[in-house]
XYZ file of C-alpha atoms in Angstrom:
672
model
C -149.887 124.484 -138.047
C -147.346 126.091 -135.753
C -144.548 123.877 -134.435
C -145.231 124.774 -130.816
C -148.900 123.806 -131.245
C -147.949 120.356 -132.530
C -145.588 119.725 -129.633
C -148.113 120.917 -127.052
C -150.878 118.756 -128.517
C -148.645 115.669 -128.535
C -147.652 116.400 -124.933
C -151.340 116.617 -123.987
C -152.118 113.278 -125.640
C -149.128 111.710 -123.886
C -150.409 113.083 -120.577
C -153.774 111.395 -121.174
C -152.018 108.081 -121.720
C -149.912 108.581 -118.570
C -153.032 109.366 -116.554
C -154.691 106.203 -117.842
C -151.664 104.093 -116.911
C -151.546 105.661 -113.442
C -155.286 105.100 -112.967
C -155.002 101.405 -113.781
C -151.788 100.944 -111.795
C -153.212 102.539 -108.644
C -156.140 100.129 -108.653
C -154.469 96.918 -109.790
C -150.843 96.865 -108.677
C -150.400 97.090 -104.935
C -147.486 99.387 -104.186
C -146.122 100.786 -100.960
C -142.753 101.421 -99.380
C -141.318 98.262 -97.841
C -139.201 98.890 -94.757
C -136.267 96.617 -94.041
C -136.290 97.306 -90.277
C -136.416 94.253 -88.035
C -137.765 93.758 -84.530
C -135.509 92.213 -81.909
C -135.781 90.997 -78.336
C -133.133 93.497 -77.279
C -135.262 96.451 -78.428
C -138.792 96.541 -76.980
C -141.322 98.227 -79.295
C -141.910 101.127 -76.921
C -141.041 102.700 -73.591
C -142.021 101.137 -70.299
C -141.317 97.867 -68.540
C -141.825 94.449 -70.050
C -145.392 93.149 -69.955
C -146.939 91.325 -67.093
C -145.284 87.962 -66.477
C -142.151 88.582 -68.524
C -139.770 89.680 -65.797
C -137.327 87.080 -64.609
C -138.230 84.467 -67.225
C -135.132 82.961 -68.886
C -135.152 83.479 -72.626
C -138.223 85.670 -72.442
C -138.571 88.111 -75.289
C -141.409 90.628 -75.371
C -143.646 88.042 -73.680
C -142.903 84.603 -72.238
C -143.518 81.883 -74.792
C -146.585 79.712 -74.358
C -145.509 77.116 -76.929
C -142.070 75.795 -77.827
C -143.002 74.373 -81.206
C -145.481 75.025 -83.986
C -146.947 72.872 -86.744
C -148.347 75.046 -89.546
C -150.423 73.173 -92.100
C -151.306 75.360 -95.069
C -154.008 73.778 -97.201
C -154.011 75.916 -100.318
C -157.489 77.288 -101.184
C -159.165 75.812 -98.068
C -162.377 77.792 -98.305
C -164.199 78.402 -95.034
C -167.316 76.423 -95.896
C -165.137 73.381 -96.633
C -164.462 73.188 -92.873
C -167.593 74.830 -91.451
C -169.589 72.523 -89.146
C -172.834 71.436 -90.772
C -175.902 72.015 -88.623
C -178.772 69.597 -88.958
C -181.444 70.856 -91.306
C -184.822 71.732 -89.873
C -188.013 69.793 -90.488
C -189.283 70.164 -94.009
C -185.933 71.474 -95.289
C -184.215 69.358 -97.927
C -180.715 68.234 -96.964
C -177.875 70.020 -98.740
C -175.744 67.560 -100.687
C -172.544 69.177 -101.940
C -169.456 67.008 -102.395
C -167.242 69.166 -100.185
C -169.611 69.427 -97.206
C -168.877 67.409 -94.066
C -165.626 65.893 -95.324
C -163.502 67.270 -92.465
C -165.230 64.964 -89.958
C -162.344 64.702 -87.517
C -161.902 68.466 -87.392
C -165.586 68.927 -86.561
C -165.529 66.091 -84.038
C -162.575 67.507 -82.124
C -164.334 70.873 -81.904
C -167.247 69.163 -80.187
C -165.238 66.845 -77.927
C -162.525 69.319 -76.849
C -164.051 72.811 -77.085
C -161.375 74.302 -74.786
C -158.552 72.907 -76.919
C -159.662 73.858 -80.432
C -161.195 76.739 -82.373
C -162.354 77.285 -85.936
C -162.256 80.825 -87.325
C -163.348 82.359 -90.581
C -160.158 83.958 -91.833
C -160.597 86.964 -94.130
C -157.797 87.407 -96.662
C -156.970 90.740 -98.267
C -157.062 90.779 -102.070
C -155.399 89.864 -104.310
C -156.032 86.252 -103.320
C -153.042 84.750 -105.098
C -150.725 82.393 -103.246
C -147.545 84.477 -103.331
C -149.267 87.607 -101.995
C -151.051 85.567 -99.326
C -147.798 83.979 -98.148
C -146.249 87.423 -97.798
C -149.175 88.590 -95.671
C -149.219 85.391 -93.589
C -145.576 85.825 -92.608
C -145.151 89.622 -92.399
C -148.568 90.616 -91.009
C -148.860 93.416 -93.534
C -150.717 94.000 -96.775
C -149.234 92.439 -99.888
C -147.320 94.344 -102.532
C -146.582 93.579 -106.140
C -143.006 94.835 -106.328
C -140.518 94.286 -103.519
C -138.151 97.253 -103.228
C -134.693 96.228 -102.177
C -131.281 95.062 -103.255
C -132.658 91.684 -104.311
C -135.127 93.203 -106.774
C -134.399 90.456 -109.278
C -135.846 87.760 -107.002
C -139.122 87.263 -105.197
C -137.539 87.024 -101.737
C -139.406 88.815 -98.950
C -137.331 91.754 -97.741
C -139.593 92.777 -94.851
C -139.363 91.423 -91.328
C -141.321 88.179 -91.030
C -142.003 85.212 -88.774
C -139.707 82.815 -90.642
C -136.701 85.118 -90.332
C -137.496 85.793 -86.676
C -137.514 82.059 -85.973
C -134.221 81.572 -87.799
C -132.652 84.548 -85.981
C -133.693 83.030 -82.658
C -131.939 79.780 -83.550
C -135.170 77.847 -84.100
C -135.127 75.041 -86.658
C -137.677 75.593 -89.427
C -138.491 72.590 -91.615
C -140.550 73.035 -94.752
C -142.252 70.657 -97.178
C -144.559 71.402 -100.091
C -145.078 74.231 -102.612
C -141.747 75.386 -104.053
C -142.964 79.014 -103.993
C -141.460 79.192 -100.486
C -137.992 78.539 -101.914
C -138.092 81.894 -103.738
C -139.683 83.772 -100.834
C -137.309 82.509 -98.110
C -134.019 81.471 -99.721
C -131.578 79.729 -97.395
C -133.731 80.078 -94.261
C -134.958 76.513 -93.706
C -132.865 74.020 -91.750
C -134.419 71.283 -93.878
C -136.699 71.564 -96.900
C -138.564 69.295 -99.293
C -139.747 71.377 -102.250
C -142.127 70.119 -104.919
C -143.075 71.879 -108.188
C -146.389 73.724 -107.948
C -147.051 74.894 -111.510
C -148.891 71.865 -112.913
C -152.470 72.439 -111.704
C -153.601 69.260 -113.452
C -151.579 67.219 -110.967
C -153.587 66.707 -107.762
C -151.330 64.313 -105.878
C -147.579 64.725 -106.449
C -147.066 67.562 -103.958
C -149.410 66.152 -101.306
C -147.965 62.652 -101.533
C -144.439 64.056 -101.354
C -145.337 65.905 -98.144
C -146.912 62.815 -96.583
C -143.749 60.857 -97.327
C -141.758 63.179 -95.027
C -144.372 64.650 -92.654
C -144.782 62.020 -89.964
C -141.131 60.850 -89.911
C -140.068 64.475 -89.468
C -142.505 64.972 -86.593
C -141.301 61.840 -84.863
C -137.656 62.905 -85.222
C -138.156 66.020 -83.058
C -135.407 67.787 -85.049
C -137.544 70.854 -85.635
C -139.102 73.812 -83.846
C -141.488 74.885 -86.602
C -142.802 72.517 -89.216
C -144.547 73.937 -92.300
C -146.497 71.719 -94.698
C -148.060 73.435 -97.729
C -150.560 71.102 -99.448
C -151.714 71.947 -102.985
C -154.190 69.194 -103.863
C -157.332 71.113 -102.854
C -156.278 74.159 -104.863
C -155.337 72.123 -107.931
C -158.580 70.171 -107.695
C -160.475 73.471 -107.704
C -158.619 74.677 -110.801
C -159.079 71.370 -112.607
C -162.572 70.281 -111.570
C -164.119 73.061 -109.466
C -165.297 72.705 -105.839
C -168.486 70.774 -106.716
C -166.726 67.632 -107.883
C -166.275 64.212 -106.252
C -162.494 64.651 -106.458
C -162.804 67.602 -104.056
C -164.501 65.328 -101.528
C -161.620 62.853 -101.812
C -159.015 65.587 -101.331
C -160.759 67.019 -98.267
C -161.092 63.550 -96.761
C -157.354 63.068 -97.259
C -156.668 66.386 -95.489
C -158.960 65.280 -92.649
C -156.825 62.173 -92.159
C -153.692 64.344 -92.176
C -155.109 66.515 -89.380
C -155.980 63.424 -87.339
C -152.491 62.002 -87.768
C -150.927 65.283 -86.643
C -153.166 65.652 -83.588
C -152.268 62.115 -82.474
C -148.553 63.029 -82.578
C -148.714 66.454 -80.911
C -146.971 67.045 -77.604
C -148.169 69.446 -74.919
C -145.719 72.200 -75.910
C -146.842 72.224 -79.559
C -149.530 74.297 -81.276
C -151.234 73.071 -84.444
C -152.436 75.670 -86.964
C -154.386 74.610 -90.048
C -155.141 77.467 -92.426
C -156.194 78.186 -95.975
C -154.376 81.034 -97.694
C -157.527 81.957 -99.653
C -160.773 80.483 -100.908
C -162.042 79.842 -104.412
C -164.930 80.823 -106.640
C -167.740 78.539 -107.783
C -165.515 77.605 -110.714
C -162.445 76.922 -108.558
C -160.483 80.066 -109.404
C -159.043 82.767 -107.142
C -157.155 86.050 -107.272
C -159.936 88.620 -106.878
C -161.894 90.011 -103.952
C -165.216 88.165 -104.027
C -166.576 86.746 -100.768
C -165.793 83.139 -101.676
C -162.223 84.056 -102.599
C -161.357 85.953 -99.419
C -163.056 83.528 -96.977
C -160.635 80.874 -95.713
C -160.639 78.462 -92.791
C -158.375 78.801 -89.743
C -158.207 75.966 -87.188
C -156.159 76.028 -83.972
C -155.552 73.078 -81.653
C -153.436 72.488 -78.556
C -153.153 69.275 -76.478
C -153.452 71.519 -73.402
C -156.487 73.691 -72.761
C -156.112 76.935 -74.695
C -159.510 78.669 -74.598
C -161.308 79.540 -71.337
C -164.732 79.986 -72.902
C -166.990 77.447 -74.538
C -167.201 77.017 -78.285
C -169.169 79.911 -79.852
C -172.264 79.092 -81.836
C -170.878 80.750 -84.973
C -167.138 80.901 -85.784
C -165.544 84.293 -85.242
C -164.405 86.285 -88.278
C -160.781 87.463 -88.068
C -158.492 89.188 -90.582
C -155.905 86.735 -91.846
C -152.955 88.950 -90.890
C -153.999 88.717 -87.218
C -152.316 85.322 -87.094
C -148.819 86.843 -87.370
C -148.654 88.864 -84.114
C -150.553 86.098 -82.330
C -148.069 83.375 -83.267
C -145.088 85.652 -82.613
C -146.069 86.313 -78.987
C -147.225 82.718 -78.369
C -143.806 81.482 -79.520
C -141.884 84.092 -77.525
C -140.747 86.044 -80.606
C -140.822 89.749 -81.414
C -143.713 90.805 -83.623
C -142.394 91.530 -87.160
C -141.632 95.221 -87.586
C -144.177 95.990 -90.327
C -147.081 94.015 -88.900
C -150.474 95.782 -88.814
C -152.447 92.775 -87.574
C -154.160 92.513 -84.187
C -153.425 89.733 -81.714
C -156.259 87.271 -81.146
C -156.749 88.098 -77.476
C -158.675 84.917 -76.691
C -155.452 82.928 -76.950
C -153.791 85.018 -74.211
C -156.345 84.257 -71.516
C -155.474 82.288 -68.420
C -157.574 79.119 -68.749
C -157.806 78.089 -65.094
C -157.650 81.436 -63.354
C -158.815 81.832 -59.768
C -158.417 85.604 -60.134
C -160.704 87.101 -62.821
C -158.424 90.043 -63.524
C -155.473 87.874 -64.634
C -156.949 87.006 -68.034
C -157.916 90.620 -68.723
C -154.437 91.793 -67.708
C -152.735 89.205 -69.924
C -154.925 90.212 -72.870
C -154.274 93.908 -72.273
C -150.513 93.237 -72.084
C -150.489 91.388 -75.409
C -152.586 94.103 -77.056
C -150.404 96.868 -75.658
C -147.245 95.234 -77.018
C -148.993 94.819 -80.355
C -150.120 98.468 -80.353
C -146.624 99.686 -79.427
C -145.175 97.753 -82.359
C -147.782 99.133 -84.789
C -147.296 102.679 -83.475
C -143.534 102.356 -83.962
C -144.088 101.119 -87.515
C -146.434 104.027 -88.323
C -143.922 106.545 -86.984
C -141.095 105.032 -89.064
C -143.210 104.614 -92.193
C -144.731 108.097 -92.126
C -141.239 109.577 -91.822
C -140.135 107.720 -94.975
C -143.308 107.959 -97.106
C -146.197 110.362 -97.479
C -149.023 108.070 -98.605
C -150.881 107.778 -95.285
C -153.734 110.095 -94.339
C -152.255 112.727 -92.037
C -155.470 113.558 -90.177
C -156.350 109.941 -89.499
C -152.753 109.213 -88.518
C -152.818 111.941 -85.849
C -156.183 110.746 -84.551
C -154.940 107.187 -84.195
C -151.712 108.237 -82.485
C -153.720 110.264 -79.963
C -155.943 107.252 -79.333
C -152.899 105.077 -78.741
C -151.312 107.617 -76.374
C -154.464 107.684 -74.243
C -154.828 103.885 -74.195
C -151.135 103.449 -73.359
C -151.353 105.929 -70.478
C -154.415 104.125 -69.114
C -152.632 100.779 -69.368
C -149.506 102.019 -67.545
C -151.692 103.452 -64.811
C -153.525 100.160 -64.351
C -150.241 98.276 -64.050
C -149.639 100.088 -60.778
C -152.828 98.677 -59.226
C -154.337 95.876 -61.302
C -156.439 94.417 -58.478
C -160.157 94.989 -58.846
C -159.810 96.860 -62.115
C -161.571 94.450 -64.469
C -163.879 97.130 -65.906
C -160.987 99.548 -66.466
C -158.947 96.795 -68.116
C -161.793 96.029 -70.493
C -161.911 99.716 -71.414
C -158.175 99.692 -72.172
C -158.590 96.522 -74.250
C -161.353 98.190 -76.260
C -159.262 101.325 -76.832
C -156.259 99.317 -78.002
C -158.433 97.262 -80.344
C -159.940 100.442 -81.783
C -156.443 101.753 -82.472
C -155.254 98.556 -84.169
C -158.394 98.202 -86.277
C -158.262 101.863 -87.234
C -154.652 101.468 -88.410
C -155.544 98.467 -90.555
C -158.509 100.322 -92.100
C -156.323 103.356 -92.861
C -153.616 101.206 -94.448
C -156.142 99.324 -96.580
C -157.550 102.637 -97.783
C -154.081 103.902 -98.660
C -152.408 100.778 -100.054
C -154.950 98.226 -101.217
C -157.560 99.926 -103.375
C -157.987 96.814 -105.501
C -160.243 98.138 -108.255
C -160.304 97.293 -111.932
C -160.473 100.583 -113.804
C -160.284 100.059 -117.534
C -158.256 103.077 -118.595
C -161.019 105.404 -119.708
C -158.483 108.165 -120.212
C -156.358 105.713 -122.129
C -159.232 104.917 -124.457
C -159.957 108.620 -124.881
C -156.368 109.305 -125.835
C -156.247 106.345 -128.209
C -159.429 107.585 -129.870
C -157.905 110.928 -130.865
C -157.137 110.921 -134.559
C -156.459 113.489 -137.205
C -156.496 113.230 -140.986
C -154.760 115.763 -143.155
C -154.499 115.817 -146.927
C -151.114 116.229 -148.440
C -148.125 114.352 -149.765
C -146.741 113.260 -146.383
C -149.467 110.914 -145.064
C -147.835 107.738 -143.690
C -149.959 104.577 -144.043
C -151.065 102.655 -140.958
C -149.192 99.520 -141.982
C -145.907 101.417 -141.975
C -146.497 102.851 -138.488
C -147.612 99.457 -137.124
C -144.611 97.704 -138.638
C -142.264 100.302 -137.131
C -143.755 99.835 -133.641
C -143.662 96.043 -133.938
C -140.009 96.228 -134.975
C -139.256 97.963 -131.679
C -140.924 95.083 -129.812
C -139.172 92.480 -131.956
C -135.806 94.112 -131.279
C -136.538 94.010 -127.519
C -136.906 90.222 -127.653
C -134.205 89.560 -130.263
C -131.606 91.260 -128.043
C -132.245 88.738 -125.278
C -134.751 90.604 -123.110
C -137.896 89.204 -121.499
C -140.748 91.104 -119.754
C -140.068 89.551 -116.334
C -137.963 90.986 -113.532
C -135.465 88.122 -113.092
C -134.555 88.388 -116.815
C -133.380 92.009 -116.561
C -129.745 92.349 -117.662
C -128.349 93.609 -114.389
C -124.773 93.230 -115.594
C -125.400 96.233 -117.853
C -125.051 98.430 -114.763
C -121.288 97.790 -114.781
C -120.570 98.317 -118.486
C -117.728 100.812 -118.513
C -117.561 100.720 -114.708
C -115.989 97.359 -113.758
C -114.998 98.694 -110.339
C -118.531 99.788 -109.469
C -120.203 103.174 -109.043
C -119.483 103.958 -105.425
C -122.610 105.111 -103.630
C -124.365 106.292 -106.800
C -127.607 104.527 -107.755
C -128.790 106.737 -110.609
C -126.016 105.819 -113.021
C -126.419 102.017 -112.766
C -130.201 102.433 -112.953
C -129.766 104.546 -116.091
C -127.454 101.957 -117.658
C -129.820 99.078 -116.941
C -132.785 101.088 -118.206
C -130.949 102.062 -121.377
C -130.009 98.436 -121.994
C -133.583 97.223 -121.434
C -135.517 99.871 -123.358
C -132.955 100.899 -125.993
C -135.095 99.504 -128.819
C -138.142 101.499 -127.700
C -136.101 104.690 -127.503
C -134.264 104.298 -130.820
C -137.338 103.414 -132.865
C -139.373 106.219 -131.273
C -136.689 108.830 -131.980
C -136.455 107.544 -135.536
C -140.220 107.444 -136.087
C -140.357 110.864 -137.881
C -138.226 109.329 -140.639
C -141.389 107.529 -141.712
C -142.451 110.808 -143.368
C -140.184 109.708 -146.230
C -142.162 106.478 -146.629
C -144.598 107.839 -149.303
C -141.681 109.007 -151.439
C -139.864 105.673 -151.110
C -142.973 103.824 -152.261
C -143.396 105.950 -155.403
C -142.130 104.652 -158.730
C -138.930 106.418 -159.677
C -138.188 108.041 -163.075
C -139.041 111.158 -165.085
C -142.550 112.546 -165.019
C -144.159 113.211 -168.439
C -145.845 116.508 -169.164
C -148.124 116.911 -172.264
C -148.371 120.109 -174.368
C -150.891 120.597 -177.228
C -149.558 121.444 -180.712
C -151.249 123.380 -183.549
C -154.898 124.403 -183.507
C -157.591 123.040 -181.267
C -158.774 120.474 -183.798
C -155.348 118.911 -184.051
C -155.351 115.763 -182.062
C -151.608 115.068 -181.895
C -149.742 115.897 -178.735
C -146.060 115.867 -178.020
C -144.861 114.483 -174.753
C -142.293 116.473 -172.835
C -140.291 114.869 -170.076
C -139.802 116.825 -166.887
C -137.487 115.760 -164.069
C -139.170 114.962 -160.725
C -137.821 117.124 -157.884
C -135.847 115.246 -155.217
C -137.899 114.122 -152.214
C -135.921 116.431 -149.934
C -136.865 119.341 -152.185
C -140.511 118.308 -152.401
C -140.771 118.621 -148.603
C -140.456 122.357 -149.210
C -143.349 122.436 -151.697
C -146.034 122.135 -148.995
C -144.687 123.599 -145.753
C -148.225 124.173 -144.442
C -148.820 120.389 -144.528
C -145.512 119.379 -142.995
C -146.247 120.094 -139.323
C -149.735 118.610 -139.601
C -148.219 115.456 -141.098
C -145.803 115.217 -138.162
C -148.730 115.509 -135.749
C -150.659 112.821 -137.604
C -147.658 110.496 -137.566
C -147.119 111.069 -133.847
C -150.776 110.339 -133.066
C -150.708 107.144 -135.117
C -147.595 105.943 -133.295
C -149.245 106.799 -129.954
C -152.313 104.847 -131.039
C -150.354 101.682 -131.902
C -148.383 101.834 -128.643
C -151.579 102.554 -126.728
C -153.304 99.501 -128.191
C -150.405 97.340 -126.987
C -150.502 98.594 -123.424
C -154.303 98.506 -123.346
C -154.172 94.857 -124.397
C -151.743 94.134 -121.544
C -153.976 95.925 -119.038
C -157.036 94.008 -120.193
C -155.111 90.725 -120.077
C -153.971 91.400 -116.519
C -157.543 92.300 -115.512
C -159.259 89.379 -117.216
C -156.627 86.872 -116.053
C -156.343 88.234 -112.515
C -157.401 84.819 -111.200
C -154.787 82.985 -113.249
C -152.047 81.281 -111.254
C -149.334 83.201 -113.083
C -150.883 86.673 -113.055
C -148.224 88.146 -110.756
C -145.327 86.393 -112.489
C -146.333 86.884 -116.131
C -149.240 89.184 -116.928
C -148.666 91.951 -114.380
C -144.896 92.171 -115.131
C -145.738 92.298 -118.844
C -147.998 95.284 -118.149
C -145.226 96.984 -116.170
C -142.718 96.530 -118.996
C -145.218 97.775 -121.584
C -146.050 100.812 -119.424
C -142.398 101.751 -118.940
C -141.726 101.051 -122.618
C -144.604 103.348 -123.568
C -143.228 106.145 -121.394
C -139.748 105.753 -122.902
C -141.210 105.612 -126.428
C -143.380 108.679 -125.897
C -140.412 110.695 -124.650
C -138.324 109.457 -127.580
C -141.097 110.311 -130.059
C -141.394 113.807 -128.622
C -137.626 114.310 -128.892
C -137.551 112.905 -132.433
C -140.328 115.194 -133.665
C -138.744 118.193 -131.940
C -135.428 117.343 -133.626
C -137.056 117.061 -137.076
C -138.797 120.399 -136.521
C -135.490 121.923 -135.550
C -133.859 120.588 -138.729
C -136.865 121.751 -140.764
C -136.488 125.239 -139.309
C -132.791 125.305 -140.191
C -133.492 124.111 -143.752
C -136.245 126.734 -144.151
C -133.857 129.435 -143.042
C -131.262 128.195 -145.538
C -133.874 128.181 -148.348
C -134.859 131.748 -147.582
C -131.247 132.853 -147.676
C -130.764 131.003 -150.984
C -133.832 132.633 -152.571
C -132.694 136.086 -151.446
C -129.251 135.458 -152.891
C -130.746 134.426 -156.243
C -132.991 137.506 -156.357
C -129.982 139.717 -155.967
């Protein structure tokens, strides 16, 4: 086989593996560019005057605040049907008796008694429905990502603009109690915090009881502007017992009492929000995109009338990220820069309005601010990244320009323009919903492709006769040694364990503005074992010779006539292994190809196992902290190993060519 043919074939097989990795990554890991821009009161999201009602208000930001304080109760895994009002069954229909049904009695009762003060929504979460990704979406208003790009890459802190940072920047006091995941996401932001460990899913009560110990005293102290309580008992009960268990009924009844206690302590300037970050399956798990996993409950309550219309017969379905711009404007804050949610316009109506156009104008103003913010984000994002659909982006920007022009025109003469205002509201909603649909299509294609190209590449094999065939156990042991060396040198396949100090080896004063050199140093430190063992893999061609028994080889010659049975042994020296490589040059390149394919196969099995583990365990609590990072490290390690293998084989071929040239010169010299 020709050397160039071997290298090209190995490059083709490597490309198949790369394509398989990319196929799986694009469907499983959510990646997009994260902007670090922040909204501020001093910079409105677009041109034009402040919205209706903002002028002259002290402390007014983009809109005057409707509430001074907020109580956010996050009941982890509060599925929508856990809170859905139960209608009486018709005649002849058997009653439904599930443990979790009808346990939020107080919540249902307050919806009936005070329909203008409370609302229940069906909140639709975007997959993946894991807690960390849901918390990111619930505070930034954007779609979740797996890897946060930024200077704090080694932590899980949210780098994008979010509600918590906006509150802290405005001098509001944010008090937190509950799941310690928030400590990693928002380090140093809370004025007071009570964190409790969240990992032990067998423990149903420690976190919830710890919250209840501090919840009511904190509310009574009034030393807060936003109070966040993240309960975990319902989620842990689902993981331990499933939703159809008597323990779930007890947990929901406890949460019902918590809601009642909070409502009794609310003041008129405070809004209560009770929300589930995701749902759960019939077995109590979550992480995927099934209907039960993405359906969560959202309950809003205010001591003052908040909704002008009566309670709808069926709860409205809203995307979960719509809560972010809604809360921002209700609290008098700027909408986070990267938000793509849509304000819930019903909350911006004027409840007791003698003039019908006032509610429509207030709703249009909130939507227009929201649309300006989203348009600004799209403009900034599209200038920095190229992963949005250009045609759809232009169509949406044209739609926004038209709706914005119509809105500005109506501001000049709002009287008697109810129909025109409704048209503007519809146009703005179409723009916001179109943006969300486009972003979901571009960023959140959550599909589980099982690396068909990867399997195809791993299935390629070649067998060649000859003296250089390396056994499978030798190739497997060599690949496993690379992995063992990775761990034995103190590395772990998680981002916080990366040896970042390696970036300054040899450069104690830093690198100036350069980022490539420190990245190269950290990468070399992390994947040095993969690179060294891959480059040295062609040395395994000597394995068959090392395993042979050493010593002279006997050669037998017959003596006398044919009937004579005696033979005399003659000892003949075995050629050195380096010399024997020259005895079968036509097998040498084929043996290199076979060795390379075997090494690819072993590495491919490792990364395929990681991909399958991440897919199968996508509903595991630790999928985004353990299994997905393990896949990332294996994928990068495979790429480094494949490049090293290619370089090692090319180097051996180069040496082989030089030795062949030397042999030819030696033979010619002897013939002379």
